[in-house]
PDB file of C-alpha atoms and ligand atoms in Angstrom:
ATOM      1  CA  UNK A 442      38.054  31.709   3.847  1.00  0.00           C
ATOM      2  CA  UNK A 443      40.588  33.881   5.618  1.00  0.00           C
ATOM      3  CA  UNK A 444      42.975  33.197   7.657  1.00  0.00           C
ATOM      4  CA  UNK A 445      41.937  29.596   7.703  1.00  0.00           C
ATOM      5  CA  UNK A 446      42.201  26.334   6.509  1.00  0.00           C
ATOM      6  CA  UNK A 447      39.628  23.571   5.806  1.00  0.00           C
ATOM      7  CA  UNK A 448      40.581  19.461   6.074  1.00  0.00           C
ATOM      8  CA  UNK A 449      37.639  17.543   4.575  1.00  0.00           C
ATOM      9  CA  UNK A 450      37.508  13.277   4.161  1.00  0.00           C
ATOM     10  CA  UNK A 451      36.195  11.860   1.209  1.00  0.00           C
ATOM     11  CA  UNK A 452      35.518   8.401   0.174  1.00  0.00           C
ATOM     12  CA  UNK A 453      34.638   7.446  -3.219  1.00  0.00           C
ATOM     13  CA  UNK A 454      33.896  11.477  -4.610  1.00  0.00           C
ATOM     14  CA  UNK A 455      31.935  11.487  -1.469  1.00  0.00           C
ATOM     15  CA  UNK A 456      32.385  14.356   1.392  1.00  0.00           C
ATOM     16  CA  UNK A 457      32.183  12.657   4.429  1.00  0.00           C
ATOM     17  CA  UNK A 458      33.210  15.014   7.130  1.00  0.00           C
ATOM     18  CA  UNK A 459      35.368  18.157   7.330  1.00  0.00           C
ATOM     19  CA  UNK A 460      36.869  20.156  10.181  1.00  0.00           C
ATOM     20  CA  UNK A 461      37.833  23.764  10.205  1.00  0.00           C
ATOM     21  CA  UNK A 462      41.144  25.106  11.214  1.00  0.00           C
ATOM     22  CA  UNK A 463      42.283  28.960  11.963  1.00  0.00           C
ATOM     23  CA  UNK A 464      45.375  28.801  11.883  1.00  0.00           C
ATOM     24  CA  UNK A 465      47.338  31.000  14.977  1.00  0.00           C
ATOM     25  CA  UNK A 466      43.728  32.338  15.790  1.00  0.00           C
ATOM     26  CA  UNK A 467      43.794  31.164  19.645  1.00  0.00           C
ATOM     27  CA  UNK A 468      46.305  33.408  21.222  1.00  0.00           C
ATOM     28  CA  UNK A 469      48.062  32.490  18.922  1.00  0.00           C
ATOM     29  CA  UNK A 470      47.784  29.043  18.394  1.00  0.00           C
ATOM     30  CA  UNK A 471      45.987  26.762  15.775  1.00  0.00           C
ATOM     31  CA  UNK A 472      42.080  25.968  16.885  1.00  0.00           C
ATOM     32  CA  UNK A 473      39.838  23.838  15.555  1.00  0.00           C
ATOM     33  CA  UNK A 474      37.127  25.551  14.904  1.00  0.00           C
ATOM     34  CA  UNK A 475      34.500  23.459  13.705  1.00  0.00           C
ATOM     35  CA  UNK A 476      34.799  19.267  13.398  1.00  0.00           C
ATOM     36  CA  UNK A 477      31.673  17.485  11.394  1.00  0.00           C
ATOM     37  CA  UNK A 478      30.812  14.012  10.235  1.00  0.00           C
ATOM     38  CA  UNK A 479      28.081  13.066   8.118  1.00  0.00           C
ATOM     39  CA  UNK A 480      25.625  11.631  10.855  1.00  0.00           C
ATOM     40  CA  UNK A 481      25.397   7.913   9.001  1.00  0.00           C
ATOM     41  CA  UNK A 482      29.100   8.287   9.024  1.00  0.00           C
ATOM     42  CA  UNK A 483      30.080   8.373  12.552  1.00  0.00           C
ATOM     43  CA  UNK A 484      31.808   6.213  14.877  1.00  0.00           C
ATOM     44  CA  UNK A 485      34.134   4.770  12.173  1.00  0.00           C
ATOM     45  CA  UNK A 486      37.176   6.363  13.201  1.00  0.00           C
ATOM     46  CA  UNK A 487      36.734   9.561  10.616  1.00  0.00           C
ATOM     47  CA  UNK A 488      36.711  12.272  13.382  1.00  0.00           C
ATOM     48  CA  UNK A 489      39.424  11.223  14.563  1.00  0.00           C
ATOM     49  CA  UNK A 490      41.537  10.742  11.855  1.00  0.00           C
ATOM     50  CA  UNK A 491      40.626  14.474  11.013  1.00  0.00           C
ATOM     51  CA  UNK A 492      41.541  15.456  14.150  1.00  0.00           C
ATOM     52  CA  UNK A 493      45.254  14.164  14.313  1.00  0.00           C
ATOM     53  CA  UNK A 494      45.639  15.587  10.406  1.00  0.00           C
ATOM     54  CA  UNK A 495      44.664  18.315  12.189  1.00  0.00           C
ATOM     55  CA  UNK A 496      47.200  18.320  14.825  1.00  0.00           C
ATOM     56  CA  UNK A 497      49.847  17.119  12.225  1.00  0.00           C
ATOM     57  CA  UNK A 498      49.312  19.682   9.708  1.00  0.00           C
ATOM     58  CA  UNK A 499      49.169  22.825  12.753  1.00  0.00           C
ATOM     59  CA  UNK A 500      51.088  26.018  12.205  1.00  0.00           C
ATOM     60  CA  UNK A 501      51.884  26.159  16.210  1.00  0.00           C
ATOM     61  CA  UNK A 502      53.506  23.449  18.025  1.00  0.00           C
ATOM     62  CA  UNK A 503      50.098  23.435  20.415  1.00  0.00           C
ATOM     63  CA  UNK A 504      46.563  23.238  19.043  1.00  0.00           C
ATOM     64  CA  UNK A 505      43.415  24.406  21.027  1.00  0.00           C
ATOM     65  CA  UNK A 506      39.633  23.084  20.536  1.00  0.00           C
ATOM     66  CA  UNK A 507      36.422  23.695  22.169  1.00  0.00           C
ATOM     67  CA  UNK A 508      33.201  21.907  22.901  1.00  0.00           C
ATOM     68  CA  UNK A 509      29.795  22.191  24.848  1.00  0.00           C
ATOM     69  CA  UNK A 510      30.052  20.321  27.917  1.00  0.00           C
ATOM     70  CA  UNK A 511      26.793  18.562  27.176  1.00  0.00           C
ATOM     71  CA  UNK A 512      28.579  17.114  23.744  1.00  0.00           C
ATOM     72  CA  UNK A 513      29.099  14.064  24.489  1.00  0.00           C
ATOM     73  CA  UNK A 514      30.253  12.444  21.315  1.00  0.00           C
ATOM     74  CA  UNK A 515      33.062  15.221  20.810  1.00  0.00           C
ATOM     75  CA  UNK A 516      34.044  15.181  24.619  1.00  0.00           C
ATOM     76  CA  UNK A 517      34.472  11.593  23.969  1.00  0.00           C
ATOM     77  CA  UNK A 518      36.833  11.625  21.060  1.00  0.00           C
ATOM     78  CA  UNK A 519      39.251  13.882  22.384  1.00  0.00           C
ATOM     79  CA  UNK A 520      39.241  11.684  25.347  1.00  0.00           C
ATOM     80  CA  UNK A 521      39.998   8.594  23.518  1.00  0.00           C
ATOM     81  CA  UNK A 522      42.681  11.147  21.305  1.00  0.00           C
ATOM     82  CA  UNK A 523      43.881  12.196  24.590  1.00  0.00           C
ATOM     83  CA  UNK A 524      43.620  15.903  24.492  1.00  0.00           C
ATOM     84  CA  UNK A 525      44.192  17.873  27.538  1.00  0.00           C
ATOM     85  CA  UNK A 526      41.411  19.783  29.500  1.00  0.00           C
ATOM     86  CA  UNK A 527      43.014  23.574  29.148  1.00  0.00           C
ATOM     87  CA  UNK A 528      40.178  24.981  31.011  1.00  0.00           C
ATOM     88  CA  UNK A 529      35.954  26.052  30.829  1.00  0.00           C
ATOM     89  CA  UNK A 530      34.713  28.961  30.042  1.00  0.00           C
ATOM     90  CA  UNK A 531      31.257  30.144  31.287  1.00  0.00           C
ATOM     91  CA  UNK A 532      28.768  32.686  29.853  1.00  0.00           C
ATOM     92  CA  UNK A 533      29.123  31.322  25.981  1.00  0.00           C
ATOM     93  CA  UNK A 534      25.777  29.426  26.295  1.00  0.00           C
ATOM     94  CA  UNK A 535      23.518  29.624  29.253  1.00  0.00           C
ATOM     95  CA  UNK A 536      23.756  26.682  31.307  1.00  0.00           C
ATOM     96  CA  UNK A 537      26.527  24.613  28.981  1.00  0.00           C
ATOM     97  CA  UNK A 538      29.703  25.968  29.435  1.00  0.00           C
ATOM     98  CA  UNK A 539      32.726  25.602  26.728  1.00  0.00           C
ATOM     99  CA  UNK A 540      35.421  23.176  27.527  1.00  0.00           C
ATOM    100  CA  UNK A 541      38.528  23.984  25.759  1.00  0.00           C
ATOM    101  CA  UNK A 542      41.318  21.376  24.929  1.00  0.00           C
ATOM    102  CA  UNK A 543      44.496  21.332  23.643  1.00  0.00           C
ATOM    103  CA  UNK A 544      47.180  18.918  22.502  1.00  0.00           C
ATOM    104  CA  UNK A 545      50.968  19.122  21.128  1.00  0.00           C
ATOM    105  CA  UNK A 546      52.459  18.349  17.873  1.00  0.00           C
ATOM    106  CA  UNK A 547      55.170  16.005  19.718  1.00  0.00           C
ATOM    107  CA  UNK A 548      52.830  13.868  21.547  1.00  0.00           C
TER     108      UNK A 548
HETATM  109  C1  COA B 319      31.855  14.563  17.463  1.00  0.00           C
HETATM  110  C2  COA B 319      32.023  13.916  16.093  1.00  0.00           C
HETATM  111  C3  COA B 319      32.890  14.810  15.212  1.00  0.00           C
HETATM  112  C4  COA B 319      32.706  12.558  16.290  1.00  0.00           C
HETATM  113  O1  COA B 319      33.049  12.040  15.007  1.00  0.00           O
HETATM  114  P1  COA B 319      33.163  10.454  14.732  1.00  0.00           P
HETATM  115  O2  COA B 319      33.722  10.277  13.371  1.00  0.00           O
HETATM  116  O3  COA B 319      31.877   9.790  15.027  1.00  0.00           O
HETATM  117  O4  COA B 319      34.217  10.025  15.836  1.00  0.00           O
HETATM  118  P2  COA B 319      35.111   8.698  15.822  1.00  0.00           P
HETATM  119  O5  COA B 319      34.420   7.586  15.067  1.00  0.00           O
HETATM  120  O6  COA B 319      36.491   9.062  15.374  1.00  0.00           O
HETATM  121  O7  COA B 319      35.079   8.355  17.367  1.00  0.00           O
HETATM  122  C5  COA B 319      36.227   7.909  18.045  1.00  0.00           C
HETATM  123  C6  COA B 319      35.891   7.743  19.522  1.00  0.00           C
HETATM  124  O8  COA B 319      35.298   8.931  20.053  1.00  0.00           O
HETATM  125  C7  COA B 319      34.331   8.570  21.050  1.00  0.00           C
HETATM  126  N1  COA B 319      32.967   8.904  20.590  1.00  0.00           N
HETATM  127  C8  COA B 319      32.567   9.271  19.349  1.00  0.00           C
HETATM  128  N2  COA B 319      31.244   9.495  19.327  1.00  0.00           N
HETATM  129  C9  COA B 319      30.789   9.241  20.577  1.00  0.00           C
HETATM  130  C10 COA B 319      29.504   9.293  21.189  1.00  0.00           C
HETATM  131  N3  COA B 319      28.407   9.623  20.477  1.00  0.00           N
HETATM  132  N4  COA B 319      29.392   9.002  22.497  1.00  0.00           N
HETATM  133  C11 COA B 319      30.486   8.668  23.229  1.00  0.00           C
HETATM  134  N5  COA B 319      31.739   8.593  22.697  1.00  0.00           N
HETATM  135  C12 COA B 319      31.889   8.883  21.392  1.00  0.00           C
HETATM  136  C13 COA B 319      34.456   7.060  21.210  1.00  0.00           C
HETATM  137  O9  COA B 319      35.491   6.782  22.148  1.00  0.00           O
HETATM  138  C14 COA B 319      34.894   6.663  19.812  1.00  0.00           C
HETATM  139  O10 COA B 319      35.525   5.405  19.769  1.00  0.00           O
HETATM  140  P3  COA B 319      34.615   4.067  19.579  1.00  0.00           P
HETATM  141  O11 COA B 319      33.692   4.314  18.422  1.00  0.00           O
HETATM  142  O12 COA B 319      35.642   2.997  19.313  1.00  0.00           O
HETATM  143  O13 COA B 319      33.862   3.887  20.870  1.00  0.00           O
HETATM  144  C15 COA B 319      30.635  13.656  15.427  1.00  0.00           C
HETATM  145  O14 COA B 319      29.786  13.021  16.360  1.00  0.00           O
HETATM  146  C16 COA B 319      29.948  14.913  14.915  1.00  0.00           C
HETATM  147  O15 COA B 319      30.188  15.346  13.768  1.00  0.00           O
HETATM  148  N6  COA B 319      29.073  15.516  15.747  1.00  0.00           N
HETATM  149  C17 COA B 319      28.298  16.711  15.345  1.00  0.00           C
HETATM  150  C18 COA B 319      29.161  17.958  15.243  1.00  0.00           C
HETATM  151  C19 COA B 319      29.865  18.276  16.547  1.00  0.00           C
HETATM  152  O16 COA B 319      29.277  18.259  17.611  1.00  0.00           O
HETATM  153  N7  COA B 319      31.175  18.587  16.419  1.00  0.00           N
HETATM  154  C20 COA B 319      32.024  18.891  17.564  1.00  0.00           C
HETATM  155  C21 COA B 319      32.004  20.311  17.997  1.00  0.00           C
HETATM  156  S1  COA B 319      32.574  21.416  16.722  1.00  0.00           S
END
């Protein structure tokens, strides 16, 4: 993959989730691109904990994310991972506009 980086969680030879990182591709800062867990997998902490290597192993100080508003599940893990509402952007997908978060290095 170019210019990017991918952080997957296994668990006994088994690929569990991954998340996809381009590195310095949001003006310049680190965004995740892409964040998926295996869907018998989920709510046992493994998005998370791919999310803060994530933020650990970032290029820039600042990393930026972005979800549909109607995603619950992710809006709710970067709540509880306390990421920061940057902003929403409109015209992506009719009706379900992107949410973009970001969080620091040093938090
Ligand atoms: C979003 C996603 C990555 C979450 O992964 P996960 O491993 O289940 O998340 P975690 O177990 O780390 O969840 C931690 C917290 O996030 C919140 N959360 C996670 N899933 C949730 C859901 N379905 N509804 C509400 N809150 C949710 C909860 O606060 C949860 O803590 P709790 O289980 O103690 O209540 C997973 O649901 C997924 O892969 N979804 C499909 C792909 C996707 O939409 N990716 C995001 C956009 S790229």
């Amino acid at each position: 993959m170019l210019a990017g980086e991918v952080l997957i969680f296994e668990e006994r030879g088994r690929l569990l989730a991954y998340a996809v990182v381009r590195s310095k591709s949001f003006f310049g800062r680190d965004f995740v691109e892409l964040l998926c867990v295996g869907t018998e997998e989920r709510r046992r902490g493994i998005g998370g904990r791919l999310l803060d290597e994530a933020v650990a192993t970032a290029s820039s100080e600042r990393i930026f994310t972005s979800t549909n508003e109607s995603n619950t599940a992710m809006r709710g893990l970067l709540q509880r991972q306390r990421w920061h509402l940057s902003g929403k952007l409109e015209g992506m997908d009719e009706h379900d506009p992107e949410l973009v978060f970001y969080r620091d290095a040093s938090e």
